[in-house]
Amino acid sequence: MQERQQISDVDHDRSLSPDGIRLMQSSDGLGWEGFVVRTYEEPAAMELWRVPDTTALTLILVVRGVLHMEQRRLDGPWTNYVVRTGDLFLRPPGRAPYELRWTASEPTRTVHIHIDRSLVLRTAASLYRGDPSQIEVIEQVGLQDALLTQLGLHLGAALEHATPADGIYAQSALQLLVTHLIRYHAATRNDTSDPTGGLTRQQLQRVVEFAQAHLDQAITLEALAQQTGYSPYHFARLFRQSVGMSPYQFVLRQRLERAQQLLHETEHPLLEIARDCGFANQSHMTRIFRQQLGTTPRAYRRLRENIAGM
């Protein structure tokens, strides 16, 4: 309960800030144990906002608006993003404070879900052997994940006419959300933070650029390894140490993310998108969507269209 109170205090300070961030709805007082859900209206422009650290795992869903955003660690260089309706932010607990600034054509709406670390640890323990504290959700900006988007929308909508009975529904949705995060958006600490055992940043960049430039083709382990100068065996081991997944899983995720982008930004036929992203055929793409996102490409496209029309 102490951790939950810290979640409330951090976000309550934010809702009262003079920056124009307005709290719309909140699950405070509804008896939802282990997590807090709030919806906000964000101003169209933010000159500078310092985001405090938190003990909670935080997921933020943009439900309305397009933001041209910059983010940096304190006194560090700025990184630019374009964040659209349906995009997500993931912030693990224990992250250092950072700064944001953004512009948008209109005020934006967001759903914030703050999850107690104890719930994350219990879920990790049920999914993996070993020490669950070594499992860490990967920090991400502008993430696209159809299942997380659906769950975020449902939890936000549950606040509109919430009753005590809705707590069971919300808890079930939250458990599915955390399970999905740990399965598909997490890695072990040893895989993500070992400074001596992985590839260099330059090597990783070459691998990423090569993969993204050849997604419409078959990408072999040998071709990826050539970008680093290592043998395929050593490359596969070092790559996993660096990014927390195998080269095969990485390429598959790149294909999936490219397909999500094309489904959102174009009206290309599904067969054409499957080909351009390197899937064997449309059925193969559909199977991967079901496995990784819990939905089909056609349903994902409809969801993005519905969100854009909100």
Short mmCIF file of C-alpha atoms in Angstrom, two decimals:
data_model
loop_
_atom_site.label_atom_id
_atom_site.label_comp_id
_atom_site.label_asym_id
_atom_site.label_seq_id
_atom_site.Cartn_x
_atom_site.Cartn_y
_atom_site.Cartn_z
CA MET A 1 0.00 0.00 0.00
CA GLN A 2 2.92 2.34 0.59
CA GLU A 3 3.98 1.92 -3.04
CA ARG A 4 0.46 2.66 -4.22
CA GLN A 5 0.42 5.84 -2.17
CA GLN A 6 3.67 6.92 -3.83
CA ILE A 7 2.04 6.39 -7.21
CA SER A 8 -0.87 8.60 -6.21
CA ASP A 9 1.31 11.36 -4.79
CA VAL A 10 3.53 11.58 -7.89
CA ASP A 11 0.64 11.76 -10.32
CA HIS A 12 -1.50 13.98 -8.10
CA ASP A 13 1.25 16.60 -8.10
CA ARG A 14 1.28 16.40 -11.87
CA SER A 15 -2.48 16.90 -12.21
CA LEU A 16 -2.24 20.13 -10.19
CA SER A 17 0.79 21.48 -12.07
CA PRO A 18 0.51 24.95 -13.64
CA ASP A 19 1.46 23.54 -17.02
CA GLY A 20 -2.13 22.99 -18.16
CA ILE A 21 -2.18 19.22 -17.65
CA ARG A 22 -5.73 18.47 -16.50
CA LEU A 23 -6.88 15.33 -14.70
CA MET A 24 -10.11 14.09 -16.31
CA GLN A 25 -10.94 10.81 -14.55
CA SER A 26 -9.27 8.57 -11.99
CA SER A 27 -9.67 5.13 -10.45
CA ASP A 28 -8.71 6.51 -7.03
CA GLY A 29 -11.38 5.51 -4.55
CA LEU A 30 -12.71 2.63 -6.65
CA GLY A 31 -10.79 -0.02 -4.71
CA TRP A 32 -8.74 -1.26 -7.66
CA GLU A 33 -5.82 -2.98 -5.94
CA GLY A 34 -2.27 -2.82 -7.28
CA PHE A 35 -2.75 -0.23 -10.02
CA VAL A 36 -4.14 3.22 -10.77
CA VAL A 37 -5.73 4.38 -14.03
CA ARG A 38 -6.16 8.05 -14.89
CA THR A 39 -7.10 10.00 -18.00
CA TYR A 40 -5.65 13.44 -18.78
CA GLU A 41 -6.00 16.30 -21.19
CA GLU A 42 -2.57 17.59 -22.14
CA PRO A 43 -1.89 21.11 -23.47
CA ALA A 44 -1.07 21.62 -27.14
CA ALA A 45 2.38 22.92 -26.19
CA MET A 46 4.74 22.19 -23.30
CA GLU A 47 7.91 24.27 -23.06
CA LEU A 48 9.58 22.06 -20.46
CA TRP A 49 8.34 19.51 -17.97
CA ARG A 50 10.55 17.50 -15.64
CA VAL A 51 9.13 14.01 -15.11
CA PRO A 52 9.95 12.69 -11.62
CA ASP A 53 11.13 9.19 -10.86
CA THR A 54 8.55 6.63 -9.74
CA THR A 55 8.37 3.22 -8.10
CA ALA A 56 5.64 2.10 -10.52
CA LEU A 57 5.67 0.58 -13.97
CA THR A 58 3.94 3.19 -16.11
CA LEU A 59 2.13 2.76 -19.42
CA ILE A 60 0.75 5.82 -21.23
CA LEU A 61 -1.59 5.56 -24.23
CA VAL A 62 -2.23 8.51 -26.54
CA VAL A 63 -5.96 8.42 -27.37
CA ARG A 64 -6.14 11.72 -29.24
CA GLY A 65 -3.57 13.92 -30.95
CA VAL A 66 -0.22 13.96 -32.73
CA LEU A 67 2.74 15.27 -30.72
CA HIS A 68 6.11 16.43 -31.97
CA MET A 69 8.05 15.55 -28.84
CA GLU A 70 11.59 15.88 -27.52
CA GLN A 71 12.92 13.94 -24.54
CA ARG A 72 16.23 13.89 -22.68
CA ARG A 73 17.88 12.74 -19.50
CA LEU A 74 18.68 15.65 -17.23
CA ASP A 75 21.26 17.85 -18.98
CA GLY A 76 21.62 15.29 -21.78
CA PRO A 77 21.00 15.66 -25.54
CA TRP A 78 17.45 15.90 -26.86
CA THR A 79 15.91 13.01 -28.83
CA ASN A 80 13.06 13.74 -31.25
CA TYR A 81 9.86 11.68 -31.63
CA VAL A 82 6.56 11.95 -33.44
CA VAL A 83 3.89 10.32 -31.28
CA ARG A 84 0.47 9.60 -32.79
CA THR A 85 -2.94 8.50 -31.61
CA GLY A 86 -2.69 4.89 -30.46
CA ASP A 87 1.03 5.05 -29.64
CA LEU A 88 2.29 4.00 -26.22
CA PHE A 89 4.98 4.94 -23.71
CA LEU A 90 6.52 2.34 -21.39
CA ARG A 91 8.52 3.47 -18.38
CA PRO A 92 9.92 0.86 -15.95
CA PRO A 93 10.12 1.63 -12.23
CA GLY A 94 13.29 3.17 -10.87
CA ARG A 95 14.12 5.25 -13.92
CA ALA A 96 15.91 8.56 -13.31
CA PRO A 97 13.95 11.81 -13.82
CA TYR A 98 13.93 13.18 -17.34
CA GLU A 99 12.62 16.20 -19.25
CA LEU A 100 9.98 16.53 -21.98
CA ARG A 101 8.78 19.24 -24.31
CA TRP A 102 6.29 19.03 -27.15
CA THR A 103 3.97 20.78 -29.58
CA ALA A 104 0.67 19.59 -31.05
CA SER A 105 -2.08 21.09 -33.18
CA GLU A 106 -4.62 20.67 -30.36
CA PRO A 107 -4.79 19.46 -26.75
CA THR A 108 -4.20 15.73 -26.50
CA ARG A 109 -5.86 13.01 -24.42
CA THR A 110 -3.96 10.23 -22.68
CA VAL A 111 -4.64 7.22 -20.47
CA HIS A 112 -2.05 6.60 -17.73
CA ILE A 113 -1.77 3.19 -16.08
CA HIS A 114 0.53 2.96 -13.03
CA ILE A 115 1.22 -0.60 -11.88
CA ASP A 116 2.70 -1.62 -8.53
CA ARG A 117 6.07 -3.33 -8.89
CA SER A 118 4.86 -6.16 -6.62
CA LEU A 119 2.24 -7.13 -9.21
CA VAL A 120 4.87 -7.13 -11.96
CA LEU A 121 7.15 -9.36 -9.85
CA ARG A 122 4.37 -11.84 -9.09
CA THR A 123 3.47 -12.09 -12.76
CA ALA A 124 7.12 -12.52 -13.80
CA ALA A 125 7.54 -15.28 -11.20
CA SER A 126 4.56 -17.15 -12.67
CA LEU A 127 5.99 -16.96 -16.21
CA TYR A 128 9.72 -17.60 -15.74
CA ARG A 129 12.05 -19.64 -13.59
CA GLY A 130 14.72 -17.87 -11.61
CA ASP A 131 14.74 -14.50 -9.89
CA PRO A 132 11.75 -12.42 -11.11
CA SER A 133 13.48 -9.20 -10.02
CA GLN A 134 15.89 -9.72 -12.94
CA ILE A 135 13.03 -9.35 -15.46
CA GLU A 136 12.69 -5.74 -16.59
CA VAL A 137 10.19 -4.14 -18.95
CA ILE A 138 12.06 -2.25 -21.68
CA GLU A 139 11.58 1.52 -21.77
CA GLN A 140 9.96 2.58 -25.05
CA VAL A 141 8.50 5.70 -26.70
CA GLY A 142 6.00 5.52 -29.56
CA LEU A 143 5.40 1.78 -29.15
CA GLN A 144 2.68 0.27 -31.34
CA ASP A 145 1.00 -2.82 -29.91
CA ALA A 146 -2.63 -3.54 -30.79
CA LEU A 147 -3.39 -5.59 -27.67
CA LEU A 148 -1.92 -3.01 -25.27
CA THR A 149 -3.84 -0.27 -27.09
CA GLN A 150 -7.11 -2.18 -26.76
CA LEU A 151 -6.55 -2.86 -23.07
CA GLY A 152 -5.60 0.75 -22.41
CA LEU A 153 -8.75 1.99 -24.15
CA HIS A 154 -10.91 -0.46 -22.20
CA LEU A 155 -9.39 0.54 -18.86
CA GLY A 156 -9.80 4.22 -19.67
CA ALA A 157 -13.42 3.68 -20.73
CA ALA A 158 -14.09 1.72 -17.53
CA LEU A 159 -13.61 4.96 -15.57
CA GLU A 160 -16.58 6.68 -17.21
CA HIS A 161 -19.31 4.75 -15.40
CA ALA A 162 -17.29 2.72 -12.92
CA THR A 163 -19.06 0.55 -10.35
CA PRO A 164 -17.62 -1.83 -7.74
CA ALA A 165 -18.32 -4.73 -10.12
CA ASP A 166 -16.07 -3.15 -12.73
CA GLY A 167 -13.10 -3.84 -10.45
CA ILE A 168 -13.14 -7.52 -11.44
CA TYR A 169 -13.12 -6.62 -15.12
CA ALA A 170 -10.39 -4.02 -14.64
CA GLN A 171 -8.24 -6.44 -12.63
CA SER A 172 -8.58 -9.11 -15.33
CA ALA A 173 -7.66 -6.64 -18.08
CA LEU A 174 -4.70 -5.38 -16.05
CA GLN A 175 -3.41 -8.93 -15.47
CA LEU A 176 -3.54 -9.64 -19.20
CA LEU A 177 -1.74 -6.34 -19.87
CA VAL A 178 1.09 -7.13 -17.43
CA THR A 179 1.46 -10.67 -18.76
CA HIS A 180 1.74 -9.34 -22.32
CA LEU A 181 4.30 -6.73 -21.26
CA ILE A 182 6.52 -9.32 -19.62
CA ARG A 183 6.26 -11.81 -22.47
CA TYR A 184 6.87 -9.41 -25.35
CA HIS A 185 8.37 -6.19 -23.98
CA ALA A 186 10.81 -7.32 -21.29
CA ALA A 187 14.31 -8.76 -20.95
CA THR A 188 16.57 -9.91 -18.16
CA ARG A 189 18.83 -7.32 -16.56
CA ASN A 190 21.91 -9.32 -17.55
CA ASP A 191 20.82 -9.16 -21.18
CA THR A 192 20.31 -5.38 -21.19
CA SER A 193 22.92 -3.93 -18.85
CA ASP A 194 26.17 -5.90 -19.24
CA PRO A 195 28.64 -3.27 -20.51
CA THR A 196 31.39 -5.75 -21.37
CA GLY A 197 29.62 -8.71 -22.95
CA GLY A 198 27.68 -7.39 -25.93
CA LEU A 199 28.00 -5.65 -29.25
CA THR A 200 29.04 -2.02 -29.49
CA ARG A 201 26.49 0.67 -30.25
CA GLN A 202 27.96 1.09 -33.72
CA GLN A 203 27.71 -2.64 -34.43
CA LEU A 204 24.11 -2.73 -33.27
CA GLN A 205 23.30 0.27 -35.42
CA ARG A 206 24.72 -1.44 -38.50
CA VAL A 207 22.67 -4.56 -37.79
CA VAL A 208 19.48 -2.55 -37.31
CA GLU A 209 20.03 -0.52 -40.49
CA PHE A 210 20.79 -3.65 -42.52
CA ALA A 211 17.69 -5.45 -41.25
CA GLN A 212 15.38 -2.49 -41.88
CA ALA A 213 16.75 -2.04 -45.40
CA HIS A 214 16.16 -5.69 -46.30
CA LEU A 215 12.87 -6.55 -44.59
CA ASP A 216 11.31 -7.46 -47.94
CA GLN A 217 13.93 -10.20 -48.36
CA ALA A 218 15.10 -13.32 -46.56
CA ILE A 219 17.60 -12.19 -43.89
CA THR A 220 20.11 -14.84 -42.82
CA LEU A 221 22.10 -15.06 -39.61
CA GLU A 222 25.26 -14.97 -41.70
CA ALA A 223 24.26 -11.68 -43.34
CA LEU A 224 23.58 -10.07 -39.97
CA ALA A 225 26.84 -11.39 -38.53
CA GLN A 226 28.77 -9.88 -41.44
CA GLN A 227 27.70 -6.41 -40.29
CA THR A 228 29.73 -6.92 -37.08
CA GLY A 229 32.71 -9.01 -38.23
CA TYR A 230 31.86 -11.92 -35.94
CA SER A 231 31.11 -15.51 -36.85
CA PRO A 232 27.39 -16.37 -36.86
CA TYR A 233 27.79 -18.34 -33.61
CA HIS A 234 29.51 -15.53 -31.69
CA PHE A 235 27.27 -12.89 -33.22
CA ALA A 236 24.12 -14.69 -32.06
CA ARG A 237 25.46 -14.94 -28.50
CA LEU A 238 26.62 -11.31 -28.33
CA PHE A 239 23.43 -10.03 -29.95
CA ARG A 240 21.27 -11.74 -27.33
CA GLN A 241 23.45 -10.29 -24.57
CA SER A 242 22.98 -6.82 -26.04
CA VAL A 243 19.26 -6.68 -26.79
CA GLY A 244 17.71 -9.53 -24.81
CA MET A 245 16.41 -11.53 -27.78
CA SER A 246 17.73 -13.75 -30.55
CA PRO A 247 18.50 -12.35 -34.03
CA TYR A 248 15.51 -14.29 -35.36
CA GLN A 249 13.18 -12.72 -32.79
CA PHE A 250 14.60 -9.28 -33.56
CA VAL A 251 14.05 -9.59 -37.32
CA LEU A 252 10.54 -10.91 -36.75
CA ARG A 253 9.76 -7.93 -34.52
CA GLN A 254 11.11 -5.56 -37.18
CA ARG A 255 8.86 -7.18 -39.79
CA LEU A 256 5.90 -6.92 -37.44
CA GLU A 257 6.53 -3.26 -36.64
CA ARG A 258 6.92 -2.42 -40.34
CA ALA A 259 3.62 -4.19 -41.07
CA GLN A 260 1.90 -2.24 -38.28
CA GLN A 261 3.22 1.00 -39.75
CA LEU A 262 2.00 0.16 -43.27
CA LEU A 263 -1.41 -0.93 -41.99
CA HIS A 264 -1.75 2.38 -40.19
CA GLU A 265 -0.32 4.74 -42.80
CA THR A 266 -1.36 3.13 -46.11
CA GLU A 267 -4.30 1.37 -47.73
CA HIS A 268 -2.10 -1.27 -49.34
CA PRO A 269 -3.67 -4.75 -49.61
CA LEU A 270 -2.70 -7.21 -46.89
CA LEU A 271 -1.00 -9.48 -49.42
CA GLU A 272 1.21 -6.61 -50.59
CA ILE A 273 2.10 -5.62 -47.02
CA ALA A 274 3.00 -9.22 -46.18
CA ARG A 275 5.32 -9.35 -49.19
CA ASP A 276 6.93 -5.97 -48.49
CA CYS A 277 7.65 -6.96 -44.88
CA GLY A 278 9.22 -10.31 -45.75
CA PHE A 279 6.51 -12.67 -44.55
CA ALA A 280 6.17 -15.89 -46.52
CA ASN A 281 2.56 -15.03 -47.38
CA GLN A 282 -0.51 -13.31 -45.95
CA SER A 283 -1.35 -16.32 -43.78
CA HIS A 284 2.13 -16.22 -42.26
CA MET A 285 1.69 -12.53 -41.39
CA THR A 286 -1.72 -13.23 -39.86
CA ARG A 287 -0.31 -16.05 -37.75
CA ILE A 288 2.50 -13.83 -36.42
CA PHE A 289 0.03 -11.04 -35.62
CA ARG A 290 -2.11 -13.49 -33.63
CA GLN A 291 0.90 -14.87 -31.77
CA GLN A 292 2.53 -11.54 -30.96
CA LEU A 293 -0.36 -9.05 -30.73
CA GLY A 294 -3.42 -11.19 -30.11
CA THR A 295 -5.23 -9.85 -33.19
CA THR A 296 -5.25 -10.08 -37.00
CA PRO A 297 -3.82 -7.54 -39.47
CA ARG A 298 -7.32 -6.68 -40.68
CA ALA A 299 -8.59 -6.13 -37.13
CA TYR A 300 -5.49 -4.09 -36.30
CA ARG A 301 -6.15 -1.79 -39.28
CA ARG A 302 -9.78 -1.32 -38.22
CA LEU A 303 -8.69 -0.53 -34.66
CA ARG A 304 -6.27 2.15 -35.84
CA GLU A 305 -8.96 3.64 -38.08
CA ASN A 306 -11.42 3.70 -35.18
CA ILE A 307 -8.89 5.37 -32.90
CA ALA A 308 -8.08 7.98 -35.54
CA GLY A 309 -11.78 8.78 -35.82
CA MET A 310 -12.28 9.33 -32.09
#
